[in-house]
């Protein structure tokens, strides 16, 4: 499928829109340098997506891009600014949504870790939100055909939420397996006191799956209580597993509590594919000014390499991931920061500092 060999890898890359044109090339440089330092090499497969693709292919997500992704196990997706596309493309699934759906990227993994040198509302926070990515109330992804949201009359809107045992089982396995590599604690977040069948099924299936991981401590919380707990004692959580919309909201909260959107990484993964995608958007207000913080995408790319290392049982990719993460952490801890974190460094200056540290052990 991949055209990659043992220590060489082909990775897809889509710059997207806005600050994507700055942070994606920076990420390519950092990934290439880290892989090189670890004894591996990358061949990038650049694919059109977003505004550029509208110009060249007449659509923000060309079939040729999807077909090329089909042959790759990992790729980096820059942010897209779908709200700014011409009218005919609005209301359609966003490019990221099309990719997630086509490749069934069911697990959205979003760590929130307070970094040294970044002022955090919850200083000791070090948790991961494991968000189910294919169902729930999100109308753009929970139907085979059509939308889960519709209006029988102009004054009535209905949204259908979908929860299946299969989707709960696979996301629960992702969460418990991840917890085993961390502090062995999973918190299931639901709203089973009100949405008793749908999020109740989610909670119950997660609990059942948890029985297969007896070394992992399990508890569960209602999503409303969880928002307060995260603010009050967010450092006490390890892995949070939850359904789509709760995960979307909670992971923005945890990103902000642990630092800022500019530092919040994420991957979307299936059993066979992984996509690095920062949690933030295209930030059109600062695009083109060399001011964007590339941290979130650097750390997302490191997560992608870790995922590949595990799937291939190939340490070299984990070593490259470790180099990227360490380089980013040491750079920020040394006081070098972009404007969003109160620093003076430009995107390119920050990237140079990270690149220099990537080659050190
Ligand atoms: P979307 O709906 O696509 O997530 P949005 O407009 O809600 O987009 P962002 O594009 O993430 O959100 O921007 C929100 C704010 O955060 C903006 O002021 C933007 O400049 C800032 N921001 C987002 N990402 C970064 C980044 N990597 N570096 C610096 N500032 C950023």
PDB file of C-alpha atoms in Angstrom, residues 40-262:
ATOM      1  CA  UNK A  40      15.520   7.202   8.246  1.00  0.00           C
ATOM      2  CA  UNK A  41      14.306   9.253   5.304  1.00  0.00           C
ATOM      3  CA  UNK A  42      11.036  10.682   4.056  1.00  0.00           C
ATOM      4  CA  UNK A  43       9.683  11.191   0.555  1.00  0.00           C
ATOM      5  CA  UNK A  44       6.872  13.754   0.580  1.00  0.00           C
ATOM      6  CA  UNK A  45       3.898  13.362  -1.739  1.00  0.00           C
ATOM      7  CA  UNK A  46       2.399  16.871  -2.098  1.00  0.00           C
ATOM      8  CA  UNK A  47      -1.304  16.892  -2.835  1.00  0.00           C
ATOM      9  CA  UNK A  48      -3.659  19.756  -3.666  1.00  0.00           C
ATOM     10  CA  UNK A  49      -6.408  20.623  -1.170  1.00  0.00           C
ATOM     11  CA  UNK A  50      -8.349  23.734  -0.211  1.00  0.00           C
ATOM     12  CA  UNK A  51      -8.342  27.073  -2.010  1.00  0.00           C
ATOM     13  CA  UNK A  52      -5.401  26.127  -4.254  1.00  0.00           C
ATOM     14  CA  UNK A  53      -7.244  22.998  -5.353  1.00  0.00           C
ATOM     15  CA  UNK A  54     -10.351  25.049  -6.190  1.00  0.00           C
ATOM     16  CA  UNK A  55      -8.159  27.046  -8.600  1.00  0.00           C
ATOM     17  CA  UNK A  56      -6.407  24.059 -10.157  1.00  0.00           C
ATOM     18  CA  UNK A  57      -9.044  21.309  -9.975  1.00  0.00           C
ATOM     19  CA  UNK A  58     -12.322  23.140  -9.439  1.00  0.00           C
ATOM     20  CA  UNK A  59     -12.909  21.486  -6.037  1.00  0.00           C
ATOM     21  CA  UNK A  60     -11.336  21.850  -2.567  1.00  0.00           C
ATOM     22  CA  UNK A  61     -10.756  18.096  -2.336  1.00  0.00           C
ATOM     23  CA  UNK A  62      -9.904  16.569  -5.739  1.00  0.00           C
ATOM     24  CA  UNK A  63     -10.413  12.847  -6.426  1.00  0.00           C
ATOM     25  CA  UNK A  64      -6.742  12.664  -7.401  1.00  0.00           C
ATOM     26  CA  UNK A  65      -5.801  13.697  -3.851  1.00  0.00           C
ATOM     27  CA  UNK A  66      -8.037  11.026  -2.315  1.00  0.00           C
ATOM     28  CA  UNK A  67      -6.683   8.375  -4.690  1.00  0.00           C
ATOM     29  CA  UNK A  68      -3.104   9.285  -3.810  1.00  0.00           C
ATOM     30  CA  UNK A  69      -3.892   9.173  -0.074  1.00  0.00           C
ATOM     31  CA  UNK A  70      -5.238   5.672  -0.619  1.00  0.00           C
ATOM     32  CA  UNK A  71      -1.673   4.521  -1.260  1.00  0.00           C
ATOM     33  CA  UNK A  72      -0.191   6.134   1.862  1.00  0.00           C
ATOM     34  CA  UNK A  73      -0.325   5.170   5.542  1.00  0.00           C
ATOM     35  CA  UNK A  74       0.330   8.641   6.943  1.00  0.00           C
ATOM     36  CA  UNK A  75      -0.092  12.247   5.956  1.00  0.00           C
ATOM     37  CA  UNK A  76       0.014  15.802   7.255  1.00  0.00           C
ATOM     38  CA  UNK A  77      -3.064  17.945   6.725  1.00  0.00           C
ATOM     39  CA  UNK A  78      -2.765  21.719   7.038  1.00  0.00           C
ATOM     40  CA  UNK A  79      -5.746  23.726   8.262  1.00  0.00           C
ATOM     41  CA  UNK A  80      -8.470  24.650   5.803  1.00  0.00           C
ATOM     42  CA  UNK A  81     -10.623  27.749   5.801  1.00  0.00           C
ATOM     43  CA  UNK A  82     -13.786  26.234   4.307  1.00  0.00           C
ATOM     44  CA  UNK A  83     -15.955  29.138   5.479  1.00  0.00           C
ATOM     45  CA  UNK A  84     -14.196  31.381   2.960  1.00  0.00           C
ATOM     46  CA  UNK A  85     -14.751  29.133  -0.088  1.00  0.00           C
ATOM     47  CA  UNK A  86     -17.113  30.275  -2.856  1.00  0.00           C
ATOM     48  CA  UNK A  87     -20.816  29.686  -2.115  1.00  0.00           C
ATOM     49  CA  UNK A  88     -21.065  26.534  -4.218  1.00  0.00           C
ATOM     50  CA  UNK A  89     -18.625  24.714  -1.892  1.00  0.00           C
ATOM     51  CA  UNK A  90     -20.109  25.846   1.394  1.00  0.00           C
ATOM     52  CA  UNK A  91     -22.528  23.473   3.043  1.00  0.00           C
ATOM     53  CA  UNK A  92     -20.501  20.577   1.614  1.00  0.00           C
ATOM     54  CA  UNK A  93     -18.425  18.318   3.807  1.00  0.00           C
ATOM     55  CA  UNK A  94     -15.129  20.112   4.545  1.00  0.00           C
ATOM     56  CA  UNK A  95     -11.962  18.658   2.944  1.00  0.00           C
ATOM     57  CA  UNK A  96     -10.880  17.263   6.324  1.00  0.00           C
ATOM     58  CA  UNK A  97     -14.342  15.778   6.785  1.00  0.00           C
ATOM     59  CA  UNK A  98     -14.221  14.089   3.376  1.00  0.00           C
ATOM     60  CA  UNK A  99     -10.864  12.529   4.227  1.00  0.00           C
ATOM     61  CA  UNK A 100     -11.973  11.402   7.701  1.00  0.00           C
ATOM     62  CA  UNK A 101     -15.082   9.782   6.256  1.00  0.00           C
ATOM     63  CA  UNK A 102     -13.443   8.180   3.232  1.00  0.00           C
ATOM     64  CA  UNK A 103     -10.683   6.581   5.334  1.00  0.00           C
ATOM     65  CA  UNK A 104     -12.874   5.910   8.398  1.00  0.00           C
ATOM     66  CA  UNK A 105     -10.501   7.801  10.707  1.00  0.00           C
ATOM     67  CA  UNK A 106     -12.566   6.933  13.754  1.00  0.00           C
ATOM     68  CA  UNK A 107     -10.187   8.002  16.516  1.00  0.00           C
ATOM     69  CA  UNK A 108      -9.394  11.647  17.115  1.00  0.00           C
ATOM     70  CA  UNK A 109      -6.561  11.667  19.646  1.00  0.00           C
ATOM     71  CA  UNK A 110      -5.975  15.044  21.280  1.00  0.00           C
ATOM     72  CA  UNK A 111      -3.361  15.338  24.029  1.00  0.00           C
ATOM     73  CA  UNK A 112      -3.373  18.364  26.352  1.00  0.00           C
ATOM     74  CA  UNK A 113      -0.101  18.771  28.171  1.00  0.00           C
ATOM     75  CA  UNK A 114       1.120  21.870  29.955  1.00  0.00           C
ATOM     76  CA  UNK A 115       4.547  22.682  28.483  1.00  0.00           C
ATOM     77  CA  UNK A 116       7.337  24.258  30.517  1.00  0.00           C
ATOM     78  CA  UNK A 117       7.552  27.902  29.498  1.00  0.00           C
ATOM     79  CA  UNK A 118       3.857  28.207  28.579  1.00  0.00           C
ATOM     80  CA  UNK A 119       1.555  29.717  31.157  1.00  0.00           C
ATOM     81  CA  UNK A 120      -1.248  27.214  31.706  1.00  0.00           C
ATOM     82  CA  UNK A 121      -4.519  27.634  33.579  1.00  0.00           C
ATOM     83  CA  UNK A 122      -4.037  24.073  34.869  1.00  0.00           C
ATOM     84  CA  UNK A 123      -0.229  23.775  35.201  1.00  0.00           C
ATOM     85  CA  UNK A 124       0.054  20.010  35.820  1.00  0.00           C
ATOM     86  CA  UNK A 125      -2.344  18.974  33.072  1.00  0.00           C
ATOM     87  CA  UNK A 126      -1.156  15.943  31.090  1.00  0.00           C
ATOM     88  CA  UNK A 127      -4.094  14.088  29.576  1.00  0.00           C
ATOM     89  CA  UNK A 128      -5.367  12.784  26.260  1.00  0.00           C
ATOM     90  CA  UNK A 129      -8.902  13.167  24.938  1.00  0.00           C
ATOM     91  CA  UNK A 130      -9.839  10.138  22.807  1.00  0.00           C
ATOM     92  CA  UNK A 131     -12.801  11.305  20.758  1.00  0.00           C
ATOM     93  CA  UNK A 132     -15.055   9.043  18.709  1.00  0.00           C
ATOM     94  CA  UNK A 133     -14.983  10.683  15.298  1.00  0.00           C
ATOM     95  CA  UNK A 134     -17.659   9.054  13.143  1.00  0.00           C
ATOM     96  CA  UNK A 135     -21.019   9.166  14.942  1.00  0.00           C
ATOM     97  CA  UNK A 136     -22.970  11.043  17.614  1.00  0.00           C
ATOM     98  CA  UNK A 137     -24.937  14.130  16.696  1.00  0.00           C
ATOM     99  CA  UNK A 138     -22.544  15.271  13.977  1.00  0.00           C
ATOM    100  CA  UNK A 139     -24.849  15.303  10.996  1.00  0.00           C
ATOM    101  CA  UNK A 140     -22.057  15.447   8.413  1.00  0.00           C
ATOM    102  CA  UNK A 141     -20.705  12.036   9.329  1.00  0.00           C
ATOM    103  CA  UNK A 142     -23.324   9.865  10.986  1.00  0.00           C
ATOM    104  CA  UNK A 143     -25.342   8.784   7.920  1.00  0.00           C
ATOM    105  CA  UNK A 144     -24.525   6.471   5.004  1.00  0.00           C
ATOM    106  CA  UNK A 145     -26.395   8.796   2.623  1.00  0.00           C
ATOM    107  CA  UNK A 146     -27.854  12.191   3.435  1.00  0.00           C
ATOM    108  CA  UNK A 147     -27.513  14.276   6.541  1.00  0.00           C
ATOM    109  CA  UNK A 148     -28.444  13.536  10.125  1.00  0.00           C
ATOM    110  CA  UNK A 149     -29.833  17.054  10.414  1.00  0.00           C
ATOM    111  CA  UNK A 150     -32.944  18.197   8.553  1.00  0.00           C
ATOM    112  CA  UNK A 151     -35.807  20.709   8.600  1.00  0.00           C
ATOM    113  CA  UNK A 152     -39.339  19.375   8.001  1.00  0.00           C
ATOM    114  CA  UNK A 153     -40.589  22.989   7.980  1.00  0.00           C
ATOM    115  CA  UNK A 154     -38.696  26.297   8.037  1.00  0.00           C
ATOM    116  CA  UNK A 155     -39.393  26.523  11.764  1.00  0.00           C
ATOM    117  CA  UNK A 156     -38.508  23.001  12.870  1.00  0.00           C
ATOM    118  CA  UNK A 157     -34.998  21.513  12.911  1.00  0.00           C
ATOM    119  CA  UNK A 158     -34.242  17.910  13.823  1.00  0.00           C
ATOM    120  CA  UNK A 159     -30.852  16.311  14.438  1.00  0.00           C
ATOM    121  CA  UNK A 160     -30.388  12.558  14.647  1.00  0.00           C
ATOM    122  CA  UNK A 161     -27.633  11.186  16.866  1.00  0.00           C
ATOM    123  CA  UNK A 162     -26.160   7.766  16.126  1.00  0.00           C
ATOM    124  CA  UNK A 163     -24.317   5.497  18.577  1.00  0.00           C
ATOM    125  CA  UNK A 164     -23.369   1.945  17.625  1.00  0.00           C
ATOM    126  CA  UNK A 165     -21.772  -0.812  19.694  1.00  0.00           C
ATOM    127  CA  UNK A 166     -19.084  -1.320  17.040  1.00  0.00           C
ATOM    128  CA  UNK A 167     -17.970   2.321  17.091  1.00  0.00           C
ATOM    129  CA  UNK A 168     -17.995   2.396  20.912  1.00  0.00           C
ATOM    130  CA  UNK A 169     -15.954  -0.796  21.087  1.00  0.00           C
ATOM    131  CA  UNK A 170     -13.213   0.343  18.749  1.00  0.00           C
ATOM    132  CA  UNK A 171     -12.799   3.774  20.339  1.00  0.00           C
ATOM    133  CA  UNK A 172     -12.807   2.173  23.804  1.00  0.00           C
ATOM    134  CA  UNK A 173     -10.019  -0.192  22.748  1.00  0.00           C
ATOM    135  CA  UNK A 174      -8.034   2.803  21.465  1.00  0.00           C
ATOM    136  CA  UNK A 175      -8.465   4.555  24.812  1.00  0.00           C
ATOM    137  CA  UNK A 176      -7.637   1.585  27.039  1.00  0.00           C
ATOM    138  CA  UNK A 177      -4.639   0.559  24.945  1.00  0.00           C
ATOM    139  CA  UNK A 178      -3.367   4.140  25.147  1.00  0.00           C
ATOM    140  CA  UNK A 179      -3.919   4.253  28.920  1.00  0.00           C
ATOM    141  CA  UNK A 180      -1.710   1.173  29.274  1.00  0.00           C
ATOM    142  CA  UNK A 181       1.189   3.196  27.876  1.00  0.00           C
ATOM    143  CA  UNK A 182       0.467   6.065  30.292  1.00  0.00           C
ATOM    144  CA  UNK A 183      -0.932   6.275  33.843  1.00  0.00           C
ATOM    145  CA  UNK A 184      -3.476   3.451  33.399  1.00  0.00           C
ATOM    146  CA  UNK A 185      -6.553   5.526  34.116  1.00  0.00           C
ATOM    147  CA  UNK A 186      -9.551   5.971  31.772  1.00  0.00           C
ATOM    148  CA  UNK A 187     -12.446   8.341  32.424  1.00  0.00           C
ATOM    149  CA  UNK A 188     -15.557   7.659  30.321  1.00  0.00           C
ATOM    150  CA  UNK A 189     -17.490  10.886  29.661  1.00  0.00           C
ATOM    151  CA  UNK A 190     -21.197  10.658  28.787  1.00  0.00           C
ATOM    152  CA  UNK A 191     -24.579  12.159  29.642  1.00  0.00           C
ATOM    153  CA  UNK A 192     -26.411   8.946  30.480  1.00  0.00           C
ATOM    154  CA  UNK A 193     -28.699  10.647  33.006  1.00  0.00           C
ATOM    155  CA  UNK A 194     -30.449  12.430  30.083  1.00  0.00           C
ATOM    156  CA  UNK A 195     -29.355  10.715  26.846  1.00  0.00           C
ATOM    157  CA  UNK A 196     -29.746   7.364  28.553  1.00  0.00           C
ATOM    158  CA  UNK A 197     -29.956   5.091  25.505  1.00  0.00           C
ATOM    159  CA  UNK A 198     -27.378   6.725  23.244  1.00  0.00           C
ATOM    160  CA  UNK A 199     -24.658   7.953  25.593  1.00  0.00           C
ATOM    161  CA  UNK A 200     -25.736   5.205  28.023  1.00  0.00           C
ATOM    162  CA  UNK A 201     -24.759   2.644  25.363  1.00  0.00           C
ATOM    163  CA  UNK A 202     -21.469   4.470  24.913  1.00  0.00           C
ATOM    164  CA  UNK A 203     -20.754   4.322  28.657  1.00  0.00           C
ATOM    165  CA  UNK A 204     -21.770   0.682  29.029  1.00  0.00           C
ATOM    166  CA  UNK A 205     -19.779  -0.587  26.036  1.00  0.00           C
ATOM    167  CA  UNK A 206     -16.703   1.339  27.218  1.00  0.00           C
ATOM    168  CA  UNK A 207     -17.094  -0.274  30.645  1.00  0.00           C
ATOM    169  CA  UNK A 208     -17.397  -3.735  29.075  1.00  0.00           C
ATOM    170  CA  UNK A 209     -14.267  -3.179  26.990  1.00  0.00           C
ATOM    171  CA  UNK A 210     -12.520  -1.925  30.145  1.00  0.00           C
ATOM    172  CA  UNK A 211     -12.978  -5.364  31.723  1.00  0.00           C
ATOM    173  CA  UNK A 212     -10.434  -6.647  29.191  1.00  0.00           C
ATOM    174  CA  UNK A 213      -7.890  -4.216  30.656  1.00  0.00           C
ATOM    175  CA  UNK A 214      -7.967  -5.090  34.379  1.00  0.00           C
ATOM    176  CA  UNK A 215      -4.736  -3.147  35.000  1.00  0.00           C
ATOM    177  CA  UNK A 216      -6.450   0.113  33.922  1.00  0.00           C
ATOM    178  CA  UNK A 217      -8.520   2.049  36.470  1.00  0.00           C
ATOM    179  CA  UNK A 218     -11.910   3.171  35.088  1.00  0.00           C
ATOM    180  CA  UNK A 219     -14.335   5.840  36.222  1.00  0.00           C
ATOM    181  CA  UNK A 220     -16.979   7.877  34.439  1.00  0.00           C
ATOM    182  CA  UNK A 221     -18.416  11.387  34.598  1.00  0.00           C
ATOM    183  CA  UNK A 222     -21.308  13.321  33.116  1.00  0.00           C
ATOM    184  CA  UNK A 223     -20.030  15.775  30.536  1.00  0.00           C
ATOM    185  CA  UNK A 224     -21.344  18.857  32.372  1.00  0.00           C
ATOM    186  CA  UNK A 225     -19.669  17.808  35.631  1.00  0.00           C
ATOM    187  CA  UNK A 226     -16.521  17.033  33.644  1.00  0.00           C
ATOM    188  CA  UNK A 227     -16.118  20.630  32.422  1.00  0.00           C
ATOM    189  CA  UNK A 228     -16.028  21.802  36.043  1.00  0.00           C
ATOM    190  CA  UNK A 229     -13.676  19.005  37.121  1.00  0.00           C
ATOM    191  CA  UNK A 230     -11.247  19.821  34.308  1.00  0.00           C
ATOM    192  CA  UNK A 231     -11.049  23.435  35.443  1.00  0.00           C
ATOM    193  CA  UNK A 232     -10.849  22.532  39.146  1.00  0.00           C
ATOM    194  CA  UNK A 233      -8.517  19.513  39.069  1.00  0.00           C
ATOM    195  CA  UNK A 234      -7.566  18.879  35.443  1.00  0.00           C
ATOM    196  CA  UNK A 235      -4.185  17.451  36.478  1.00  0.00           C
ATOM    197  CA  UNK A 236      -5.929  14.350  37.924  1.00  0.00           C
ATOM    198  CA  UNK A 237      -7.023  12.895  34.567  1.00  0.00           C
ATOM    199  CA  UNK A 238      -5.100  10.618  32.222  1.00  0.00           C
ATOM    200  CA  UNK A 239      -7.170   9.332  29.269  1.00  0.00           C
ATOM    201  CA  UNK A 240     -10.676  10.659  28.618  1.00  0.00           C
ATOM    202  CA  UNK A 241     -12.814   8.656  26.186  1.00  0.00           C
ATOM    203  CA  UNK A 242     -15.974  10.258  24.876  1.00  0.00           C
ATOM    204  CA  UNK A 243     -18.390  10.564  21.980  1.00  0.00           C
ATOM    205  CA  UNK A 244     -17.955  12.934  19.068  1.00  0.00           C
ATOM    206  CA  UNK A 245     -19.506  16.247  20.133  1.00  0.00           C
ATOM    207  CA  UNK A 246     -18.500  16.010  23.799  1.00  0.00           C
ATOM    208  CA  UNK A 247     -14.956  15.243  22.630  1.00  0.00           C
ATOM    209  CA  UNK A 248     -14.935  18.193  20.262  1.00  0.00           C
ATOM    210  CA  UNK A 249     -15.912  20.577  23.028  1.00  0.00           C
ATOM    211  CA  UNK A 250     -13.868  19.055  25.848  1.00  0.00           C
ATOM    212  CA  UNK A 251     -10.702  18.902  23.761  1.00  0.00           C
ATOM    213  CA  UNK A 252     -10.880  22.625  22.970  1.00  0.00           C
ATOM    214  CA  UNK A 253     -11.332  23.237  26.688  1.00  0.00           C
ATOM    215  CA  UNK A 254      -8.365  21.038  27.638  1.00  0.00           C
ATOM    216  CA  UNK A 255      -6.209  22.625  24.903  1.00  0.00           C
ATOM    217  CA  UNK A 256      -6.864  26.052  26.355  1.00  0.00           C
ATOM    218  CA  UNK A 257      -6.487  24.931  29.994  1.00  0.00           C
ATOM    219  CA  UNK A 258      -3.088  23.389  29.253  1.00  0.00           C
ATOM    220  CA  UNK A 259      -1.745  26.203  27.081  1.00  0.00           C
ATOM    221  CA  UNK A 260      -3.204  27.498  23.875  1.00  0.00           C
ATOM    222  CA  UNK A 261      -4.729  26.342  20.600  1.00  0.00           C
ATOM    223  CA  UNK A 262      -1.374  27.036  18.942  1.00  0.00           C
TER     224      UNK A 262
END
